[in-house]
Tab-separated table of C-alpha atoms and ligand atoms in Angstrom:
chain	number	residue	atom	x	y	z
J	1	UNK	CA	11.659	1.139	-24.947
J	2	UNK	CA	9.133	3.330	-23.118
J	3	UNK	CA	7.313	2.003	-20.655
J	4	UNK	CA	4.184	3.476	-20.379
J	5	UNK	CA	2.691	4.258	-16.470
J	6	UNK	CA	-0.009	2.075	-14.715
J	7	UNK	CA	-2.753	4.367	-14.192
J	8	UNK	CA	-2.654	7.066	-17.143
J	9	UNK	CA	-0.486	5.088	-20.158
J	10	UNK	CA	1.526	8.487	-20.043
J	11	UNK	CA	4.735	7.235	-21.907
J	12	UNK	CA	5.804	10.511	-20.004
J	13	UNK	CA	8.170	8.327	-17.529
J	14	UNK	CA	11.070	8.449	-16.131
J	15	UNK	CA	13.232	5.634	-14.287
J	16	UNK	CA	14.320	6.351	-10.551
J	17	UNK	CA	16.291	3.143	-10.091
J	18	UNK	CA	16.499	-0.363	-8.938
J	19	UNK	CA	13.753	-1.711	-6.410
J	20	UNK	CA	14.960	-3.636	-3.351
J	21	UNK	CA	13.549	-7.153	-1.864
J	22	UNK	CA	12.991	-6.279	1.979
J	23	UNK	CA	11.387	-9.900	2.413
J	24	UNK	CA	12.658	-13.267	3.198
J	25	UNK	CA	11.127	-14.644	-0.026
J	26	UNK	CA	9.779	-13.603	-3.374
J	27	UNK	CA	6.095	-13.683	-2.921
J	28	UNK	CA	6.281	-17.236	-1.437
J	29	UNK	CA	9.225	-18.610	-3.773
J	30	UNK	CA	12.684	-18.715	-2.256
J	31	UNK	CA	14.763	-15.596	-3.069
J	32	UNK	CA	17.346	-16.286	-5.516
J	33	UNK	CA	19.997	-14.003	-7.855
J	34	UNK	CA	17.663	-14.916	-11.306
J	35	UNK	CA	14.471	-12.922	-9.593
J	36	UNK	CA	14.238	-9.222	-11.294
J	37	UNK	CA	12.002	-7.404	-8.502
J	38	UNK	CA	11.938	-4.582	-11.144
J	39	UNK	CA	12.590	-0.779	-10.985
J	40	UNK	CA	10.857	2.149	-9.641
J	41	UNK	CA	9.837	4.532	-12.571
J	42	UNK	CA	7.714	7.769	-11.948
J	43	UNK	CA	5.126	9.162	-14.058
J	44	UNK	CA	5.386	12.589	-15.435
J	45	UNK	CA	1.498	13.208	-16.399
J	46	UNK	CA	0.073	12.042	-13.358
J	47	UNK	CA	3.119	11.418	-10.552
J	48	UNK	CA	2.233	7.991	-9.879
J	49	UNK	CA	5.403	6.284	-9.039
J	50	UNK	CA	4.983	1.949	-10.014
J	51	UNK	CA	7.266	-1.018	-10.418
J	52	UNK	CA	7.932	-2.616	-13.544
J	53	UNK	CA	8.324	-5.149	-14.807
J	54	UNK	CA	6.095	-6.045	-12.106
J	55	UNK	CA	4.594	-9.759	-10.678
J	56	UNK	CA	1.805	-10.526	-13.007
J	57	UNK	CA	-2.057	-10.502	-12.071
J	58	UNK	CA	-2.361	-14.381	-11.786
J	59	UNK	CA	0.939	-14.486	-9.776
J	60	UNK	CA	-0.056	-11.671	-7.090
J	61	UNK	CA	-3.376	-13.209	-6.605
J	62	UNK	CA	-2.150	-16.745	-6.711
J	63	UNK	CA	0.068	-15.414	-4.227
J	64	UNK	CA	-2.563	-13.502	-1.882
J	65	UNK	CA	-5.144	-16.805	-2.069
J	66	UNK	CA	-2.268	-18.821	-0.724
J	67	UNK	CA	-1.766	-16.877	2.476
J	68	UNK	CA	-3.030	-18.316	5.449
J	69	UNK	CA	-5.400	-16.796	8.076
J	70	UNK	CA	-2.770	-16.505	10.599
J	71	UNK	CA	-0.315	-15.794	7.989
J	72	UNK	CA	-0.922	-12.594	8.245
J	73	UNK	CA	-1.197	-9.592	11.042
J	74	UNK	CA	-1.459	-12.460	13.516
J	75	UNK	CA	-1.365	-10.104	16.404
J	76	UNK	CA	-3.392	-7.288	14.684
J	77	UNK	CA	-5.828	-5.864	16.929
J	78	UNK	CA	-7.336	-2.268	16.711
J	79	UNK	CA	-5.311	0.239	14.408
J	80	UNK	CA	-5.139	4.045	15.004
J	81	UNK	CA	-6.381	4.464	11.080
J	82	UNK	CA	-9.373	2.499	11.766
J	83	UNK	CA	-10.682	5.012	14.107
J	84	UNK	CA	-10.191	7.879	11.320
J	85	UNK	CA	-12.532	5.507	9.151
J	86	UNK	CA	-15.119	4.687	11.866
J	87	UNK	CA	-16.161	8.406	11.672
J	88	UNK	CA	-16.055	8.502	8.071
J	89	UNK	CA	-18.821	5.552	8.199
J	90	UNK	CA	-21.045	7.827	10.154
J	91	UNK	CA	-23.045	9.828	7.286
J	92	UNK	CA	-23.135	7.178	4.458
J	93	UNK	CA	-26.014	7.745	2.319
J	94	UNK	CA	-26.971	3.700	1.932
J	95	UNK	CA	-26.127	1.904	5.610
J	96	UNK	CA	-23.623	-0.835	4.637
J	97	UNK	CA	-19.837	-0.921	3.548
J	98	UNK	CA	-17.569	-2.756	1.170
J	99	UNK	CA	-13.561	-3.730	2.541
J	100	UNK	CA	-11.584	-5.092	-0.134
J	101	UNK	CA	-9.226	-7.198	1.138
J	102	UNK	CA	-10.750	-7.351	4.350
J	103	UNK	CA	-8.577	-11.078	5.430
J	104	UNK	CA	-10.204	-11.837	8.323
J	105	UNK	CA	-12.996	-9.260	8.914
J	106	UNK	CA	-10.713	-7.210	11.888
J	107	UNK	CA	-11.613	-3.842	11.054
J	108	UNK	CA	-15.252	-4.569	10.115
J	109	UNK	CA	-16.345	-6.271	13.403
J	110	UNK	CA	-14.725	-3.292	15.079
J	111	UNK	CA	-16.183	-0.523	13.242
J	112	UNK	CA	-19.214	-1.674	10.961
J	113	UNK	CA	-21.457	-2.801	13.444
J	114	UNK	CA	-24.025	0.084	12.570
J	115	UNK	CA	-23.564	-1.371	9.351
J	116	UNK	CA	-24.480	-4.560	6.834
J	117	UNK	CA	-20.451	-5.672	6.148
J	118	UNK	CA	-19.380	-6.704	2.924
J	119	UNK	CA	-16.073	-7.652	1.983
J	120	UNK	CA	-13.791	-9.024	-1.098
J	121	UNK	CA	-11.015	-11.403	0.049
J	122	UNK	CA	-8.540	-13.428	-2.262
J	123	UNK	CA	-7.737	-16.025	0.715
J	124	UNK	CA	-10.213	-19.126	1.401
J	125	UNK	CA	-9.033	-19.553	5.297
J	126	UNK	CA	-8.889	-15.479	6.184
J	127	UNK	CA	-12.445	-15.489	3.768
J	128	UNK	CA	-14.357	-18.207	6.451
J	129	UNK	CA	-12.945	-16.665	9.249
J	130	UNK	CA	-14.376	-13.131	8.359
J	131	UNK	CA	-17.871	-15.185	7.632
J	132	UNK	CA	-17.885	-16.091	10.546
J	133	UNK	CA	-17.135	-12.734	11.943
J	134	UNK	CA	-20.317	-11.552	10.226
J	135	UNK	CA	-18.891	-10.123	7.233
J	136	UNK	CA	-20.694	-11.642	3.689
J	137	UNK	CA	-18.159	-12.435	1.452
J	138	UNK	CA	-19.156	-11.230	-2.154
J	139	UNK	CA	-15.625	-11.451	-4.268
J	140	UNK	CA	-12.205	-12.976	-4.199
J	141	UNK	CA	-10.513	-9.684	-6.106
J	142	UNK	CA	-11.917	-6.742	-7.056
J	143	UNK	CA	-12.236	-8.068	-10.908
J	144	UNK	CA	-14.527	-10.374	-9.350
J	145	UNK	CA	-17.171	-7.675	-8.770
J	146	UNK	CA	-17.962	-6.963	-12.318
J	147	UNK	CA	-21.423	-8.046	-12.144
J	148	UNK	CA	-22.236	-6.873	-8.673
J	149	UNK	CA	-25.568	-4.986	-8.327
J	150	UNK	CA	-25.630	-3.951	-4.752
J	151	UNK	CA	-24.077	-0.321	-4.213
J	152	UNK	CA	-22.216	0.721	-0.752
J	153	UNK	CA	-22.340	3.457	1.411
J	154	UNK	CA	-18.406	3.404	1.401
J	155	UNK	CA	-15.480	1.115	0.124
J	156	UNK	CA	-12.495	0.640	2.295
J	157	UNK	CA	-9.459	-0.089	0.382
J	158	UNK	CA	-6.923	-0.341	4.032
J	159	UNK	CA	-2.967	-1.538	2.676
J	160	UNK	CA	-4.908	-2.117	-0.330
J	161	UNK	CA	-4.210	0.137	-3.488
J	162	UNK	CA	-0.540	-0.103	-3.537
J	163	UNK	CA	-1.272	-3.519	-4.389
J	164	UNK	CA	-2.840	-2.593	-7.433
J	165	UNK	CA	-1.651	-3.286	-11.124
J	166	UNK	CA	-3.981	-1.254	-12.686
J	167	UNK	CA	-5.338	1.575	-10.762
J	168	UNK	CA	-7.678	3.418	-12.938
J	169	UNK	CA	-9.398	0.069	-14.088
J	170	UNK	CA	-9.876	-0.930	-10.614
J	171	UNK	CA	-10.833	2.764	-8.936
J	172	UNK	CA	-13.666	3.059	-12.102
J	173	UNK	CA	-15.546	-0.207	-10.879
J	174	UNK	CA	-15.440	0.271	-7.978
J	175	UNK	CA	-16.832	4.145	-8.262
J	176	UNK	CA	-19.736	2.086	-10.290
J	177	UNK	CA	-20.798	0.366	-6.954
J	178	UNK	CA	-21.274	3.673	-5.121
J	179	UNK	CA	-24.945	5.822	-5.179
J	180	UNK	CA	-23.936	9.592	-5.318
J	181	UNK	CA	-22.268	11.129	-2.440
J	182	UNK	CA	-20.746	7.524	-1.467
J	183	UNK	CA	-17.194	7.203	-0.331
J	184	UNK	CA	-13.732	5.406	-1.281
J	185	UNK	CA	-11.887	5.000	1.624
J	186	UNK	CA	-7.725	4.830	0.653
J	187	UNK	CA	-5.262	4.117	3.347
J	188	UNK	CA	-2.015	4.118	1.637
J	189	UNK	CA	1.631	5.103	1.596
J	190	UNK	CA	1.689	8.963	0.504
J	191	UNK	CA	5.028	9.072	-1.442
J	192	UNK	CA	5.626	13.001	-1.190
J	193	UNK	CA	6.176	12.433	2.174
J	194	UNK	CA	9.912	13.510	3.605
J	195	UNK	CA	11.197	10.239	4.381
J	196	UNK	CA	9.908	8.576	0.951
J	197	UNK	CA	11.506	11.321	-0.808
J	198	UNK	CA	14.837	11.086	1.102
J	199	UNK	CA	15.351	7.533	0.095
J	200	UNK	CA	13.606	7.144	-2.840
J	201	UNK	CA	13.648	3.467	-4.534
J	202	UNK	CA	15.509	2.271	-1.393
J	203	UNK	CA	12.624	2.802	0.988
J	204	UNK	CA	11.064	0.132	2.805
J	205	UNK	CA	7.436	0.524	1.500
J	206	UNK	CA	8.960	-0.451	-2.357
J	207	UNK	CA	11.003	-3.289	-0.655
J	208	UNK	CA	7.938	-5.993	-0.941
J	209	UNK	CA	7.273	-7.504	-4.399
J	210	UNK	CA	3.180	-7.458	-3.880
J	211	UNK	CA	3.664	-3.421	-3.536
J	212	UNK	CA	3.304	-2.000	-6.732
J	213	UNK	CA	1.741	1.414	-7.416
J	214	UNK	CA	2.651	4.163	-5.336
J	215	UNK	CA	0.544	7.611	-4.757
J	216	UNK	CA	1.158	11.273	-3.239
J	217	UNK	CA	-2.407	12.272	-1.856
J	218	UNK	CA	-2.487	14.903	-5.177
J	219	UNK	CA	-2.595	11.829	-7.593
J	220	UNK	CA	-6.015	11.248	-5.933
J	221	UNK	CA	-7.119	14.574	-7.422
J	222	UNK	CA	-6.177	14.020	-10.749
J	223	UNK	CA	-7.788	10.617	-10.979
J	224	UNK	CA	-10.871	11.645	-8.954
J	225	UNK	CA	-12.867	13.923	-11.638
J	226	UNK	CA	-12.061	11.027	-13.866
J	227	UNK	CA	-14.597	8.403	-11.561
J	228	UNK	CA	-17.225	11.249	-11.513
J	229	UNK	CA	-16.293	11.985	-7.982
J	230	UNK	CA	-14.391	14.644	-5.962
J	231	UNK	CA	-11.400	14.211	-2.978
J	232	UNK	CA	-13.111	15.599	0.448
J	233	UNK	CA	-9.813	15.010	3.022
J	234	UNK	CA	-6.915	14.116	3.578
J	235	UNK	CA	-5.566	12.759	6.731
J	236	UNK	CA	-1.949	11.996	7.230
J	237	UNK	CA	-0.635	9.384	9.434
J	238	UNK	CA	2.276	6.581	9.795
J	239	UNK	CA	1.545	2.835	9.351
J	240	UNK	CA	2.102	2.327	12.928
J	241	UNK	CA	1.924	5.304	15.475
J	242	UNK	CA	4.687	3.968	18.110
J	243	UNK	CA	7.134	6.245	21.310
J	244	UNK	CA	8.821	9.194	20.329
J	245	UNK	CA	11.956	6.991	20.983
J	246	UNK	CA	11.209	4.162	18.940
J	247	UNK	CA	10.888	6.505	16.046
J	248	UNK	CA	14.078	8.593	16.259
J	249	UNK	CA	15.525	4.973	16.642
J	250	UNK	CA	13.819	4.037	13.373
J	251	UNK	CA	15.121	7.406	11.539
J	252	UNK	CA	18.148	6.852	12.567
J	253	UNK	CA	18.896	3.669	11.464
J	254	UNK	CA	17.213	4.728	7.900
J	255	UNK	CA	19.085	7.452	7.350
J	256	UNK	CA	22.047	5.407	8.226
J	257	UNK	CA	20.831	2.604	5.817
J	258	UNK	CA	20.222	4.836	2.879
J	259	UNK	CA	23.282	6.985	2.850
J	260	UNK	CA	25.115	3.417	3.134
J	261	UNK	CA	23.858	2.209	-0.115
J	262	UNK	CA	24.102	5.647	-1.357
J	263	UNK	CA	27.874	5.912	-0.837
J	264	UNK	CA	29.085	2.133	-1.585
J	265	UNK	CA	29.164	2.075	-4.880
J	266	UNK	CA	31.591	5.145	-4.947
J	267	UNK	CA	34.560	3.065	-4.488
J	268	UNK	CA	36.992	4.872	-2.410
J	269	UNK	CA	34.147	5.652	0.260
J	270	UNK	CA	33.223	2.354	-0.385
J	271	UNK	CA	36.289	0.542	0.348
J	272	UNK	CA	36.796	3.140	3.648
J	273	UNK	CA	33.330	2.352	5.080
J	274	UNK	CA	34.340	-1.506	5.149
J	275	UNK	CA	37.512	-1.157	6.953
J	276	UNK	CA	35.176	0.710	9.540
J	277	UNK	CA	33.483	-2.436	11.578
J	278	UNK	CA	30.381	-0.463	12.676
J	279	UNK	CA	29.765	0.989	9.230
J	280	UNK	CA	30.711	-1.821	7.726
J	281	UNK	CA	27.494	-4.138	9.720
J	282	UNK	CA	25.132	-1.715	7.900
J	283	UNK	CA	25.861	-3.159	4.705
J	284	UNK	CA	24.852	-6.842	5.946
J	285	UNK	CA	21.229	-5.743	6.769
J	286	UNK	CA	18.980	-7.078	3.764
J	287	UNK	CA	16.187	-4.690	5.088
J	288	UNK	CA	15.595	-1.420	6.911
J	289	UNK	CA	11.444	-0.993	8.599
J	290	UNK	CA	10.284	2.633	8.760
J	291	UNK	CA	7.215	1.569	9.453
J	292	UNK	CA	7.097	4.706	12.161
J	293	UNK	CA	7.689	7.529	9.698
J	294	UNK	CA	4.702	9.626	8.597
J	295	UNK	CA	4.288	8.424	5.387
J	296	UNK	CA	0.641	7.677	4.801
J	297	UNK	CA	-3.045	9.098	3.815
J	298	UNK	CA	-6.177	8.555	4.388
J	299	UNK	CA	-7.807	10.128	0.994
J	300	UNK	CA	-11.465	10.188	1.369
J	301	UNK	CA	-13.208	10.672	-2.249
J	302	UNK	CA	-16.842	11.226	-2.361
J	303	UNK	CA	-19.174	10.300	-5.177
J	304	UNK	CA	-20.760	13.400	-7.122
J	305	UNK	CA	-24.308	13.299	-6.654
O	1	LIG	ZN1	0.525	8.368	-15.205
């Protein structure tokens, strides 16, 4: 059976193999052999790379309402990518901005204070904690904003739109809540990147079960025409700048980790690499972070007037 992509219902797909489970659980169940985390499959029509089967709406949001406020990013403070959105805030054409998913209002109180704050957040406890922060709360998902008649200068979708189970859908409503020359801010992993395409299914960004549509910065110029709006930069960066030595220590161990899983199931290499006690330790990691590598965007797309 086909299984048609995400974002463009191409049928035009092809299967790049079996996703891993980097994290201790399942989105909040224990992990056990019955959970299918699904496979990676790649779109042909539009390159959008998405897991399926994938966690249904219900259960990702069920799972995102139940996270607590220190849950998450307890130690968060400012981010290097917030910065490259602070100037982006400077020329907005109505003076307020919309973060979807903004947990506890971080990024807001440290950039938006030109600004009225909005945000959409799916967890009660993060939600009265970015109140309080200043930020008014006007959605738990972006669904939830189908009636909304305010329009932003800018949306902020930060670790956000690999989340999403149906792109398009969710990228056209929110394009409705923008005057003209508006902006949708994407953060996101940027899967033409060399690292992503060295390891493929295996990489660490497809190892959590909430991540579930994955873009290359190009995808954001096929879909943009489609929202009436146009891409105006692209900014590469990693998730988290850290010392030159950190990262070679990080690429290191990936490349390590990949070619491991590569090679096992070949089963003379196999069986040779666990006789070797040092090779042999790479296949009891569950998980490999590359957390370092350069592997996202920041896609600004601005609203035709
Ligand atoms: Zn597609």
């Amino acid at each position: 059976m086909k299984v048609p992509c995400i974002a463009c219902e191409s049928e035009q797909t092809t299967i790049v193999g079996k996703l891993p489970i980097f994290t201790p659980d399942y989105l909040g169940r224990p992990l056990d052999t019955s959970i299918d985390p699904g496979s990676l499959y790649r779109c042909e029509a539009c390159t959008l790379l998405f897991r399926w089967p994938m966690p249904g709406a219900d259960e990702l949001l069920a799972y995102y309402k139940g996270l607590d406020k220190d849950e998450w990013w307890q130690t968060e403070s400012e981010r290097e990518v917030w910065r490259h959105v602070e100037k982006e805030l400077d020329d907005l054409p109505v003076p307020s901005v919309l973060d979807i998913g903004c947990f506890r209002g971080n990024m807001l109180r440290q950039i938006g204070r030109k600004l009225s704050c909005f945000g959409v957040e799916p967890s009660p406890s993060a939600r009265s904690e970015a109140e309080a922060n200043g930020i008014t709360i006007v959605g738990s998902s972006i669904d939830s904003l189908q009636s909304e008649s305010r329009r932003f200068g800018a949306i902020t979708l930060i670790d956000v739109a690999e989340h999403l189970p149906r792109p398009m859908e969710s990228f056209q409503l929110l394009s409705e809540l923008l005057p003209p020359g508006g902006k949708l801010i994407i953060f996101t992993g940027a899967t033409d990147a060399l690292s992503w395409q060295f390891a493929r299914q295996d990489y660490w960004y497809c190892g959590l079960p909430e991540h579930v549509a994955f873009y290359r910065p190009s995808w954001f110029d096929w879909a943009a025409p489609k929202l009436a709006m146009r891409v105006s930069n692209v900014t590469r960066l990693p998730y988290e700048p850290v010392a030159l030595r950190q990262r070679v220590d990080e690429s290191l161990k990936n490349i390590a980790f990949i070619t491991y899983r590569r090679l096992k199931p070949v089963t003379l290499i196999g069986s040779v690499m666990s006789s070797l006690p040092l090779i042999s330790r790479i296949g009891n990691w569950q998980s490999c972070w590359w957390t370092s590598a350069r592997d996202h965007a920041l896609v600004i797309i601005k609203k035709i007037a």
